[in-house]
PDB file of C-alpha atoms in Angstrom:
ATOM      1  CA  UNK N   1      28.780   4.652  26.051  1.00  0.00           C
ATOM      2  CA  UNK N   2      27.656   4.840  22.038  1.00  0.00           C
ATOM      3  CA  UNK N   3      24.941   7.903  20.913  1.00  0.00           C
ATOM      4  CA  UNK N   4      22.604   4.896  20.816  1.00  0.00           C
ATOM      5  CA  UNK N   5      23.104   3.333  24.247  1.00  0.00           C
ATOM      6  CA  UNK N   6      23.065   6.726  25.709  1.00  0.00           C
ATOM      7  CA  UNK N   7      19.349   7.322  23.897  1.00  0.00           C
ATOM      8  CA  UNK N   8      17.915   3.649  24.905  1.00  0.00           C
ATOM      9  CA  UNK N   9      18.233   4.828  28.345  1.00  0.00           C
ATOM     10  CA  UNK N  10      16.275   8.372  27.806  1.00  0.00           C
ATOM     11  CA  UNK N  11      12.905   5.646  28.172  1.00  0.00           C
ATOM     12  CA  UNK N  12      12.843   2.914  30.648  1.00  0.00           C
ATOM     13  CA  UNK N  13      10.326   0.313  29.795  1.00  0.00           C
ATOM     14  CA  UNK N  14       8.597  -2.374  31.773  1.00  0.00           C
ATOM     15  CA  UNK N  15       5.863  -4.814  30.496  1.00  0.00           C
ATOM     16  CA  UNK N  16       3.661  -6.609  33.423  1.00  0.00           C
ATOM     17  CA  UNK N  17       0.665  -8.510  32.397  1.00  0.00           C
ATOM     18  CA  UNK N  18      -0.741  -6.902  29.428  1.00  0.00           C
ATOM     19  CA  UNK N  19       0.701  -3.375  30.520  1.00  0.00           C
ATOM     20  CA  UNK N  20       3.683  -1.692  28.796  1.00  0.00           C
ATOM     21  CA  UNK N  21       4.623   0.970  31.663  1.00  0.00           C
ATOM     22  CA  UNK N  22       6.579   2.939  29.656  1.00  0.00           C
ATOM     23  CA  UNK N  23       8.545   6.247  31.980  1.00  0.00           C
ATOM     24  CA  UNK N  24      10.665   9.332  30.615  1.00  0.00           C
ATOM     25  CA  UNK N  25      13.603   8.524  31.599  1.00  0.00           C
ATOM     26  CA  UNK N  26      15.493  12.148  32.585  1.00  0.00           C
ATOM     27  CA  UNK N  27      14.760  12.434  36.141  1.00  0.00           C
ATOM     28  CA  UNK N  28      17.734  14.594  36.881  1.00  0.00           C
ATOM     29  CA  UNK N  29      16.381  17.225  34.321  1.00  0.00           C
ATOM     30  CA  UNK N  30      12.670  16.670  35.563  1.00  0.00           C
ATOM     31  CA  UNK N  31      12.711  13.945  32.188  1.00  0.00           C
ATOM     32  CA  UNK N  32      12.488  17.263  30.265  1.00  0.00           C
ATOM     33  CA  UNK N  33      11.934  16.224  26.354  1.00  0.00           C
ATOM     34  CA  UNK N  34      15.500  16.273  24.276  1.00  0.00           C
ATOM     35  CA  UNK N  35      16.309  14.771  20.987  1.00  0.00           C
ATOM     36  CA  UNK N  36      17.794  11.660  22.314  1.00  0.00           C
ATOM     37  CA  UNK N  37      14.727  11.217  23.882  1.00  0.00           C
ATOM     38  CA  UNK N  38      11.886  11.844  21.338  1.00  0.00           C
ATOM     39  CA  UNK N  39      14.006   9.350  19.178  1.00  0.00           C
ATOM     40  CA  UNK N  40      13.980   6.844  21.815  1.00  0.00           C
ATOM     41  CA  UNK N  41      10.420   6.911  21.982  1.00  0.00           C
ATOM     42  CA  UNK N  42       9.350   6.476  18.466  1.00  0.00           C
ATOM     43  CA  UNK N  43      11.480   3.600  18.473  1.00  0.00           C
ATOM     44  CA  UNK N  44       9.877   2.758  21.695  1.00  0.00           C
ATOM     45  CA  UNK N  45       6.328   2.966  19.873  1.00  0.00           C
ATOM     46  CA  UNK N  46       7.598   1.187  17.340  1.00  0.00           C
ATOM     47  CA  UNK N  47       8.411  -2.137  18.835  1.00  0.00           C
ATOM     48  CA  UNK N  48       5.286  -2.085  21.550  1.00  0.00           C
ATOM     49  CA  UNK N  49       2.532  -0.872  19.071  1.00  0.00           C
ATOM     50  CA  UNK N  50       1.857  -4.286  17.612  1.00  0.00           C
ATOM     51  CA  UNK N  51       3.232  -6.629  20.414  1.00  0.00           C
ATOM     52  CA  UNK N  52       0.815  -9.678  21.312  1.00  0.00           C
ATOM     53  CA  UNK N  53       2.404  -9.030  25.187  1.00  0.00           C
ATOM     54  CA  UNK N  54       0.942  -5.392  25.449  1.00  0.00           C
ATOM     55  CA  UNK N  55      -2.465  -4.742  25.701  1.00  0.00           C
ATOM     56  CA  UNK N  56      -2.324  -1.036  27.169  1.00  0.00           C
ATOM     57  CA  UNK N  57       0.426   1.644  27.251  1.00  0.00           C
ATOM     58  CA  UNK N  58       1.171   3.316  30.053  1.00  0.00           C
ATOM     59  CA  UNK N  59       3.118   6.653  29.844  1.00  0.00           C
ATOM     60  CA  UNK N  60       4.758   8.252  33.113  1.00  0.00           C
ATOM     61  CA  UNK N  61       7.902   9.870  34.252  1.00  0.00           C
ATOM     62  CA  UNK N  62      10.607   8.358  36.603  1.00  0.00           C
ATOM     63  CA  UNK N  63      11.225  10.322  39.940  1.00  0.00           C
ATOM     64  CA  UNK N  64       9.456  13.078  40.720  1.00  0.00           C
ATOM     65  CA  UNK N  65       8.265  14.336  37.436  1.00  0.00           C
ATOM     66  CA  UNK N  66       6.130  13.713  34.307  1.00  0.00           C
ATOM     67  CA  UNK N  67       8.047  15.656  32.031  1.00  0.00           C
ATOM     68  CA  UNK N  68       9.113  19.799  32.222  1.00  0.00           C
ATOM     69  CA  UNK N  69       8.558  20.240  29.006  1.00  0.00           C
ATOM     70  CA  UNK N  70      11.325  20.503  26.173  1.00  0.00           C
ATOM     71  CA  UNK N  71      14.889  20.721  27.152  1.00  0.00           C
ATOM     72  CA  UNK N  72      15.740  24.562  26.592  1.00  0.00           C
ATOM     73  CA  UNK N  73      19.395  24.274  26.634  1.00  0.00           C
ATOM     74  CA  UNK N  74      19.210  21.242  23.423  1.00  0.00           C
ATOM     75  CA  UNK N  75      16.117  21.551  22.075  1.00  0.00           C
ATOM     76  CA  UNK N  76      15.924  24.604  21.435  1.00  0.00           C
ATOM     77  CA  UNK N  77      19.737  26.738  22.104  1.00  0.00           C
ATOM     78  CA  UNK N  78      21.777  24.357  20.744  1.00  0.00           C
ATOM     79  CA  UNK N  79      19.278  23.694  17.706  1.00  0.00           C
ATOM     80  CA  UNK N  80      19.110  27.276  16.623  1.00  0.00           C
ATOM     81  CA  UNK N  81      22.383  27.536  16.537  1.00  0.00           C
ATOM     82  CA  UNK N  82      22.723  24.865  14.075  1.00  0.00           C
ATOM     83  CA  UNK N  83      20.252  26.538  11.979  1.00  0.00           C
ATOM     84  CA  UNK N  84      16.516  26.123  10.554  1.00  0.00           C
ATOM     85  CA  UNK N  85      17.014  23.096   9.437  1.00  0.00           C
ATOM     86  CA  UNK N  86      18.130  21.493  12.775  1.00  0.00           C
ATOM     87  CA  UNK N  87      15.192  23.682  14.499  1.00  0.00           C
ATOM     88  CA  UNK N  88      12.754  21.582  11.822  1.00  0.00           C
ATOM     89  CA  UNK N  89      14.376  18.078  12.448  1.00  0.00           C
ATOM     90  CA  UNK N  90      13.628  18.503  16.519  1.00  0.00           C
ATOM     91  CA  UNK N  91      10.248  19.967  15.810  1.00  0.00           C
ATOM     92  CA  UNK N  92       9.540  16.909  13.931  1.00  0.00           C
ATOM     93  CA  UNK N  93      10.791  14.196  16.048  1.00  0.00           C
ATOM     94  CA  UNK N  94       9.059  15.583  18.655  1.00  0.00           C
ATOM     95  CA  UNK N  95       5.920  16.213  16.749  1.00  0.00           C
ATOM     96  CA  UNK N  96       5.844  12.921  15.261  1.00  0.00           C
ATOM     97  CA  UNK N  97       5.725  10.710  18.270  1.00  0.00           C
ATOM     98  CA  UNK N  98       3.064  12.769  20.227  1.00  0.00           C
ATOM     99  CA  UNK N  99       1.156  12.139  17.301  1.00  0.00           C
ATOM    100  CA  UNK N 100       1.891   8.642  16.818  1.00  0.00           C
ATOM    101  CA  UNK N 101       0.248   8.488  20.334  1.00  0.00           C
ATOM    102  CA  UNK N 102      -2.850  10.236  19.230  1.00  0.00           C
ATOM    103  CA  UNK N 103      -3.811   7.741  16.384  1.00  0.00           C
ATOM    104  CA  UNK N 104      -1.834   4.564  18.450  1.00  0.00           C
ATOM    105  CA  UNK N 105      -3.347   0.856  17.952  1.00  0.00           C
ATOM    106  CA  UNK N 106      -3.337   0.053  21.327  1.00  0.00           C
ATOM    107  CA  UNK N 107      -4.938   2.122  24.126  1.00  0.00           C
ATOM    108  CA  UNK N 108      -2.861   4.828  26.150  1.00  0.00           C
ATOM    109  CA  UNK N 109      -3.094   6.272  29.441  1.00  0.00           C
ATOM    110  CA  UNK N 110      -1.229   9.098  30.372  1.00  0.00           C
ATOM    111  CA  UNK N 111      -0.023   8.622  34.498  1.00  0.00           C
ATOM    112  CA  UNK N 112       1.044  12.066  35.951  1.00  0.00           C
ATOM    113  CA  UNK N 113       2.890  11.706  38.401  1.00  0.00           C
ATOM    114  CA  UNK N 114       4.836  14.994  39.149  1.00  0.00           C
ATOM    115  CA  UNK N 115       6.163  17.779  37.073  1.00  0.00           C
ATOM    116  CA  UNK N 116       4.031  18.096  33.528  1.00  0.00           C
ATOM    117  CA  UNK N 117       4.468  22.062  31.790  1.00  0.00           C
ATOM    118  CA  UNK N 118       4.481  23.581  28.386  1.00  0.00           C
ATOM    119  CA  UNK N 119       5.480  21.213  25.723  1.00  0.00           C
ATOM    120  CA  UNK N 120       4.440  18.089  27.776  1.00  0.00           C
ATOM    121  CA  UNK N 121       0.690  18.672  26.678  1.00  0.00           C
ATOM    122  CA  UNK N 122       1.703  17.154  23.959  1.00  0.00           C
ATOM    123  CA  UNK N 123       1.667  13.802  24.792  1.00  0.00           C
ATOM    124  CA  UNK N 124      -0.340  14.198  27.633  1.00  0.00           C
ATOM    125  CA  UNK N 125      -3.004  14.854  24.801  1.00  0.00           C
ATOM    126  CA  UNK N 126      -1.910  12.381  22.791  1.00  0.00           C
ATOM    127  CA  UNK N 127      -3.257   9.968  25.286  1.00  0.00           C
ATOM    128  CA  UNK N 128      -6.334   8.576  25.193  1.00  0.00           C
ATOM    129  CA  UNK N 129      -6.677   8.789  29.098  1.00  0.00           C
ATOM    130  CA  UNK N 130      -4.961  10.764  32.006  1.00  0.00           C
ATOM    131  CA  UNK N 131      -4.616  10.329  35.305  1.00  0.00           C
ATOM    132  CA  UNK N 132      -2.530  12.808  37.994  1.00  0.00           C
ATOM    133  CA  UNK N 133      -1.524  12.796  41.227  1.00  0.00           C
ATOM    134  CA  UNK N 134      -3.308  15.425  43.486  1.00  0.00           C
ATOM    135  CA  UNK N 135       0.450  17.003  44.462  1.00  0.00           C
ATOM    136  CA  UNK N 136       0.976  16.905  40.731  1.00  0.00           C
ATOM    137  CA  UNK N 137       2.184  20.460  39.129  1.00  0.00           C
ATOM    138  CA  UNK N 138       0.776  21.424  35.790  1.00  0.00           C
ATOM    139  CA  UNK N 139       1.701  24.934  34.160  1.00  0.00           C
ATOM    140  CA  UNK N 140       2.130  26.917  30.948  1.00  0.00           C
ATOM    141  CA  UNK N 141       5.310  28.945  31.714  1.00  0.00           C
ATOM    142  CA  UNK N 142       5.999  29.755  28.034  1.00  0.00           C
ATOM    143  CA  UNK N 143       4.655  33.173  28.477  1.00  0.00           C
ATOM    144  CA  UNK N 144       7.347  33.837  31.382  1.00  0.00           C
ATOM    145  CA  UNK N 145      10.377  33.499  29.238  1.00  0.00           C
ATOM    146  CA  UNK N 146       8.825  35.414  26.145  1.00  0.00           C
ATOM    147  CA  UNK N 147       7.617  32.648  23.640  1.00  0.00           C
ATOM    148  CA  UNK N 148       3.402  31.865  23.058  1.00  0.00           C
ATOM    149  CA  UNK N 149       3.058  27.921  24.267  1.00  0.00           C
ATOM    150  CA  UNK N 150       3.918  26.269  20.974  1.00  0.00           C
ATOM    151  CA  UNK N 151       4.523  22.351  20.148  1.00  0.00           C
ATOM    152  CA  UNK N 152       0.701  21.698  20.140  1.00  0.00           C
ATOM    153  CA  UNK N 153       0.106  23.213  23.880  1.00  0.00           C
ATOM    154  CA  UNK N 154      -2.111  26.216  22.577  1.00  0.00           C
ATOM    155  CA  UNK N 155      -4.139  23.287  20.847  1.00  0.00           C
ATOM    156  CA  UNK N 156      -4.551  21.206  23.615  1.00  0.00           C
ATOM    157  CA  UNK N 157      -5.967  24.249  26.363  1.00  0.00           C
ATOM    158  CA  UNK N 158      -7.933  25.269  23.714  1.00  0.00           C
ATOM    159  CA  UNK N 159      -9.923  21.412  22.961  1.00  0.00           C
ATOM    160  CA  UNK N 160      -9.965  20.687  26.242  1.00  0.00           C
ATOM    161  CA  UNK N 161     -10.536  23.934  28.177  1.00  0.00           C
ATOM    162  CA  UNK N 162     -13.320  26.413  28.300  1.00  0.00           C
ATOM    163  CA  UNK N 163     -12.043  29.462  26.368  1.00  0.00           C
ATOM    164  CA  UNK N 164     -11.505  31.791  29.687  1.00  0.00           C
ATOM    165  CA  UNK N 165      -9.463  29.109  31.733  1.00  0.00           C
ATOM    166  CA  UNK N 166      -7.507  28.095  28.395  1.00  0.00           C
ATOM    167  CA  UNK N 167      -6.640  32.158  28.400  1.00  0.00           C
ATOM    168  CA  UNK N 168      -6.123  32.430  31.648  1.00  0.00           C
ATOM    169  CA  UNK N 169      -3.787  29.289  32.133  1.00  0.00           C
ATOM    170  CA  UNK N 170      -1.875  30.483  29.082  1.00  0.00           C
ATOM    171  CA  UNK N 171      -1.246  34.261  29.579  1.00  0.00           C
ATOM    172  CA  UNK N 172      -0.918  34.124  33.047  1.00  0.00           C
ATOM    173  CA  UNK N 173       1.923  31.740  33.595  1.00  0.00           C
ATOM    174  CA  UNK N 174       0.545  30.278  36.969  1.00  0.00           C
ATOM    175  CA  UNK N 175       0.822  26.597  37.884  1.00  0.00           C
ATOM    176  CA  UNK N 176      -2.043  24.294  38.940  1.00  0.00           C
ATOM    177  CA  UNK N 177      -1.947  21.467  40.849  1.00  0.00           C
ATOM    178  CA  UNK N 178      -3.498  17.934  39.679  1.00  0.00           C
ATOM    179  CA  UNK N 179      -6.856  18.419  41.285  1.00  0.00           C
ATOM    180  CA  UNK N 180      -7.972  21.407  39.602  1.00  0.00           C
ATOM    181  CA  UNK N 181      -6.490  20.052  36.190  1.00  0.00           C
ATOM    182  CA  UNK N 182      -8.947  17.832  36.835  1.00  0.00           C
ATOM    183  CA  UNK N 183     -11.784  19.948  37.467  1.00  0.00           C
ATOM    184  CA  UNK N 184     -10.753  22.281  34.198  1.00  0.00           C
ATOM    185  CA  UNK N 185     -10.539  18.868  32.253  1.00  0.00           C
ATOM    186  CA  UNK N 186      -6.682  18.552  31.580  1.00  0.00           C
ATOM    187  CA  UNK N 187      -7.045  14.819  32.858  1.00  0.00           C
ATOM    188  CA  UNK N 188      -9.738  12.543  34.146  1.00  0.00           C
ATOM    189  CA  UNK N 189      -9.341  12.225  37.459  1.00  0.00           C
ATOM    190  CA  UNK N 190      -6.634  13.043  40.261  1.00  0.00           C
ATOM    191  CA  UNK N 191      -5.738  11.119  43.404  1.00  0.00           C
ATOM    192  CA  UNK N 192      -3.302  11.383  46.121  1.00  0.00           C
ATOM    193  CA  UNK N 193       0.127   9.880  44.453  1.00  0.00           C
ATOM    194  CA  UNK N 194       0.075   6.902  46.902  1.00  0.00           C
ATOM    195  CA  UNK N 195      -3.000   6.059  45.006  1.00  0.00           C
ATOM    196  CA  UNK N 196      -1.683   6.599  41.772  1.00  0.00           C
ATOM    197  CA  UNK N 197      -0.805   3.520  40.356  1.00  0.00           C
ATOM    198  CA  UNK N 198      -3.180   1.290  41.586  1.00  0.00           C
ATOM    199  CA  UNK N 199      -5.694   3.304  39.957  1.00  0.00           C
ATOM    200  CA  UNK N 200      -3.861   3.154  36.512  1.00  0.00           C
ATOM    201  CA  UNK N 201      -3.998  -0.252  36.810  1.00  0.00           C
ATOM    202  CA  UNK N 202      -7.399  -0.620  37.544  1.00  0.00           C
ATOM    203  CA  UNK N 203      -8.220   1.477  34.898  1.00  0.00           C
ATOM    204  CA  UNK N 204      -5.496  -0.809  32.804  1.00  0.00           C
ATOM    205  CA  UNK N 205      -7.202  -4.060  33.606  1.00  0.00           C
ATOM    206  CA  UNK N 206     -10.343  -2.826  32.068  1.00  0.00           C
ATOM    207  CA  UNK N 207      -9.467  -2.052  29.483  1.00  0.00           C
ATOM    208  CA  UNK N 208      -7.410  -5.033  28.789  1.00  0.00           C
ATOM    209  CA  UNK N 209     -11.055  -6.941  28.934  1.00  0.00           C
ATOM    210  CA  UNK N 210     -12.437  -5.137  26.347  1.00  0.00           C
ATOM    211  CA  UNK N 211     -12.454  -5.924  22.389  1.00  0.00           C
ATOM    212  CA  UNK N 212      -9.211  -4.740  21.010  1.00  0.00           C
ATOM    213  CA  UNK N 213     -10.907  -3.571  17.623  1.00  0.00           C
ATOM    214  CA  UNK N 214     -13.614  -1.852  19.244  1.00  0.00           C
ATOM    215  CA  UNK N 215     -11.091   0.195  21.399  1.00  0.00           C
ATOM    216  CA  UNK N 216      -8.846   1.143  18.610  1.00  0.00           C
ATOM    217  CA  UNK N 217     -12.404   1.957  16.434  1.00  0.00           C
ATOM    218  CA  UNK N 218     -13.681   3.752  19.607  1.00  0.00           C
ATOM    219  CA  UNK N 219     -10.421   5.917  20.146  1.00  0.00           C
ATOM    220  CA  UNK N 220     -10.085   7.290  16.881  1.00  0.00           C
ATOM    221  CA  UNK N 221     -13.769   7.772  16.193  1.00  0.00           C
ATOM    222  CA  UNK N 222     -13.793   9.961  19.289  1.00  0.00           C
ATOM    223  CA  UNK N 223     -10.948  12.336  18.149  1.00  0.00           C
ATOM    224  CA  UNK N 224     -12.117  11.909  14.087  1.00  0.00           C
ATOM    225  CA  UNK N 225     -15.947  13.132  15.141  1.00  0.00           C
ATOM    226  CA  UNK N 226     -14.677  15.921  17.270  1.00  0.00           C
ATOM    227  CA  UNK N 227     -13.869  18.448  14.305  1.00  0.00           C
ATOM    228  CA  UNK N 228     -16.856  17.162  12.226  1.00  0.00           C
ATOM    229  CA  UNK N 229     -20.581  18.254  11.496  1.00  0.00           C
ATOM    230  CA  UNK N 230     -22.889  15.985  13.128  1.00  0.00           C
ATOM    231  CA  UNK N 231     -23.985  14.639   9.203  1.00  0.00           C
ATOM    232  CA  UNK N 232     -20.305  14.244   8.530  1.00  0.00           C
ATOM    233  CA  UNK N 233     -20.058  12.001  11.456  1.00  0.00           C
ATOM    234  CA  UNK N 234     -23.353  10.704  11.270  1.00  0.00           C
ATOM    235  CA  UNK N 235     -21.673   9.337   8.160  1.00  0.00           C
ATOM    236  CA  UNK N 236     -18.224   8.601   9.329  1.00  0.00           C
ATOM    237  CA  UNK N 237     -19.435   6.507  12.141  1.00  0.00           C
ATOM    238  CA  UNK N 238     -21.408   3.686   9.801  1.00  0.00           C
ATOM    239  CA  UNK N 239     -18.663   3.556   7.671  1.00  0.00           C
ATOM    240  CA  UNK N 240     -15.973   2.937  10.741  1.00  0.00           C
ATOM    241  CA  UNK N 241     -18.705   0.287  12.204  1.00  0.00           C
ATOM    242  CA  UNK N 242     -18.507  -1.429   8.981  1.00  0.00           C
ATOM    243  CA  UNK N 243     -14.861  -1.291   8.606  1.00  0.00           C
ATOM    244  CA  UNK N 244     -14.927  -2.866  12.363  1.00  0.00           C
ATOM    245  CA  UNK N 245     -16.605  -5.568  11.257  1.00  0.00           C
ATOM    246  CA  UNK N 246     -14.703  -6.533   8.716  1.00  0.00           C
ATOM    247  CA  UNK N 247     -11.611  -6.941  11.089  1.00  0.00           C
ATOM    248  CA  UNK N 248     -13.553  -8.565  13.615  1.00  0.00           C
ATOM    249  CA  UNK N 249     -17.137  -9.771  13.044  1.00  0.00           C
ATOM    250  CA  UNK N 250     -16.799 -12.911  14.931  1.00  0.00           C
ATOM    251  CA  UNK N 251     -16.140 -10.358  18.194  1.00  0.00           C
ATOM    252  CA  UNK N 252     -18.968  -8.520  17.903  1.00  0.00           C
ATOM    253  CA  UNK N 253     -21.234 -11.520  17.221  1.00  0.00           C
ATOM    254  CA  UNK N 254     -20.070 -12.903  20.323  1.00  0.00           C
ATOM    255  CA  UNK N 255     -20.781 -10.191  22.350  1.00  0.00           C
ATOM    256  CA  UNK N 256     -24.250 -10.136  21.160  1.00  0.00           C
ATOM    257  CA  UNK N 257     -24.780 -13.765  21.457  1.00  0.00           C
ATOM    258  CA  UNK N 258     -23.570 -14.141  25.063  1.00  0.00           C
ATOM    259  CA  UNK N 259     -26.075 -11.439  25.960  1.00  0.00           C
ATOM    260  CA  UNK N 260     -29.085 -12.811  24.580  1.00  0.00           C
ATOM    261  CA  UNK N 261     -28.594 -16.828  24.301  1.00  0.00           C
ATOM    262  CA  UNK N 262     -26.165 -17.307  27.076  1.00  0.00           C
ATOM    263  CA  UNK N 263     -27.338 -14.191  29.170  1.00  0.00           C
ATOM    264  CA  UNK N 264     -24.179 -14.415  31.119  1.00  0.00           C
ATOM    265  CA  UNK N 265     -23.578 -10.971  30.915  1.00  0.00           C
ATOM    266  CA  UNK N 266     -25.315  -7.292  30.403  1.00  0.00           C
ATOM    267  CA  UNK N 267     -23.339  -4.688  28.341  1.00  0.00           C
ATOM    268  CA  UNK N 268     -24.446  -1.990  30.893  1.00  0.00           C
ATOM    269  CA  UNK N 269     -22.328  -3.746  33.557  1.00  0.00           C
ATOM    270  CA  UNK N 270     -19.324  -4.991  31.559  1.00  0.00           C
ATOM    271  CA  UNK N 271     -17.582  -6.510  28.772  1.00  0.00           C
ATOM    272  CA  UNK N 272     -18.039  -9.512  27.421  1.00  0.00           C
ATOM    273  CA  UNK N 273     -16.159 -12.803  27.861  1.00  0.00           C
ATOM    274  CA  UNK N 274     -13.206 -12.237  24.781  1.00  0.00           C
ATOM    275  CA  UNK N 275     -11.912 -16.277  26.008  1.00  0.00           C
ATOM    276  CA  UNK N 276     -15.054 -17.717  24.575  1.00  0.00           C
ATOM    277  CA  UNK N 277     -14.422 -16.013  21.260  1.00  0.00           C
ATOM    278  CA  UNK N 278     -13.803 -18.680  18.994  1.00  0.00           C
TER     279      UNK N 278
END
């Protein structure tokens, strides 16, 4: 098998109506995060990004985990002793496609099924949404082999915990299970992992009826207004509106026109009807 063929199969990748279900591919190393595998999935972005046949991505892990993190024996053992420069080159590939998720065209959701620690924060915050499995395990074990949770992890307890949990989870090394990442605000919501999928794909097929510019405008104005002063975003947000509107007036006309001429729909319940976009 070629270096390439063996990374294509680091990502497995399934499209089904409008949904790119894209899974980490490792499950005999609990789809742990090596080179191969960051590679794969920037190429993986690559190609789905700006496909008319996806609508959402999807991000899991196949077998029983999400992903354990980085792979300690090649990411980081075998990369040191190559050298900084080898060190940088992993950092980066691995860097570059959780942030590729963060600022990604279409919308993400993040489905965790199993296993997610340390340097799996990454993407899971690179996602716009997350969803776990109760029985799901989440942890910061970084402190238990001597290192301070690195790769973005630190980051993403500190944005999306309140400071004493985000110190706690991170200096005390102790695992949680999917419904109290939920109730700390690592994910959205948590449900048994029989439920799992079906309520991805709920969550999928709504968003899949709303306006594709709006979402992408919506996503990043979220994360953009988040490290702003209120007048900065005050500011941001009627320039990002107007840059909306230039991609898609005719969208947001509709919307407003099916409301009050049709009246076939209220905003406050739903979407409007993107067919009868002309």
């Amino acid at each position: 098998m070629s270096t390439d063929n063996q990374e294509a199969n680091t990502v497995a990748v399934t499209i089904e109506n409008g949904v790119a279900w894209v899974a980490l591919n490792r499950p005999e190393k609990r789809n742990c995060m090596n080179p191969a595998l960051n590679r794969q999935m920037m190429r993986v972005l690559d190609e789905l990004e700006y496909s008319d046949d996806v609508a959402v991505l999807v991000l899991t892990g196949e077998g029983t985990s999400w992903s354990a993190g980085m792979d300690l024996k090649e990411y980081f053992r075998e990369n040191e002793a190559k050298g900084l420069g080898a060190t940088r080159r992993a950092q980066s590939e691995a860097y570059g496609w959780w942030r590729r998720l963060r600022w990604y065209h279409k919308p993400t959701v993040a489905m965790i099924n199993g296993w997610c620690f340390g340097g799996a924060y990454g993407p899971l915050f690179g996602c716009d949404l997350a969803f776990a499995a109760e029985e799901a395990t989440f942890g910061l074990s970084e402190i238990n082999w001597g290192i301070l949770p690195g790769g973005g992890a630190s980051k993403v307890v500190a944005d999306l915990l309140p400071l004493r949990k985000a110190m706690y989870h991170a200096m005390m090394g102790e695992n949680i299970d999917g419904k109290t990442a939920a109730e700390w605000g690592l994910v959205n919501e948590a449900v048994p992992l029989s439920e799992l999928k079906s309520r991805v794909q709920a969550v999928c097929d709504v968003l899949k009826g709303k306006n594709p510019v709006a979402l992408k405008a919506t996503k990043d104005a979220i994360r953009r207004v988040k490290e702003m002063t209120y007048d900065n975003a005050e500011d941001y947000l009627v320039r990002a509106q107007e840059a909306a509107n230039s991609f898609d007036n005719d969208g947001r006309k509709e919307g407003i026109k099916q409301f009050i001429d049709d009246k076939t729909y209220k905003p406050g319940l739903g979407a409007y009807d993107k067919s009868q976009q002309k």
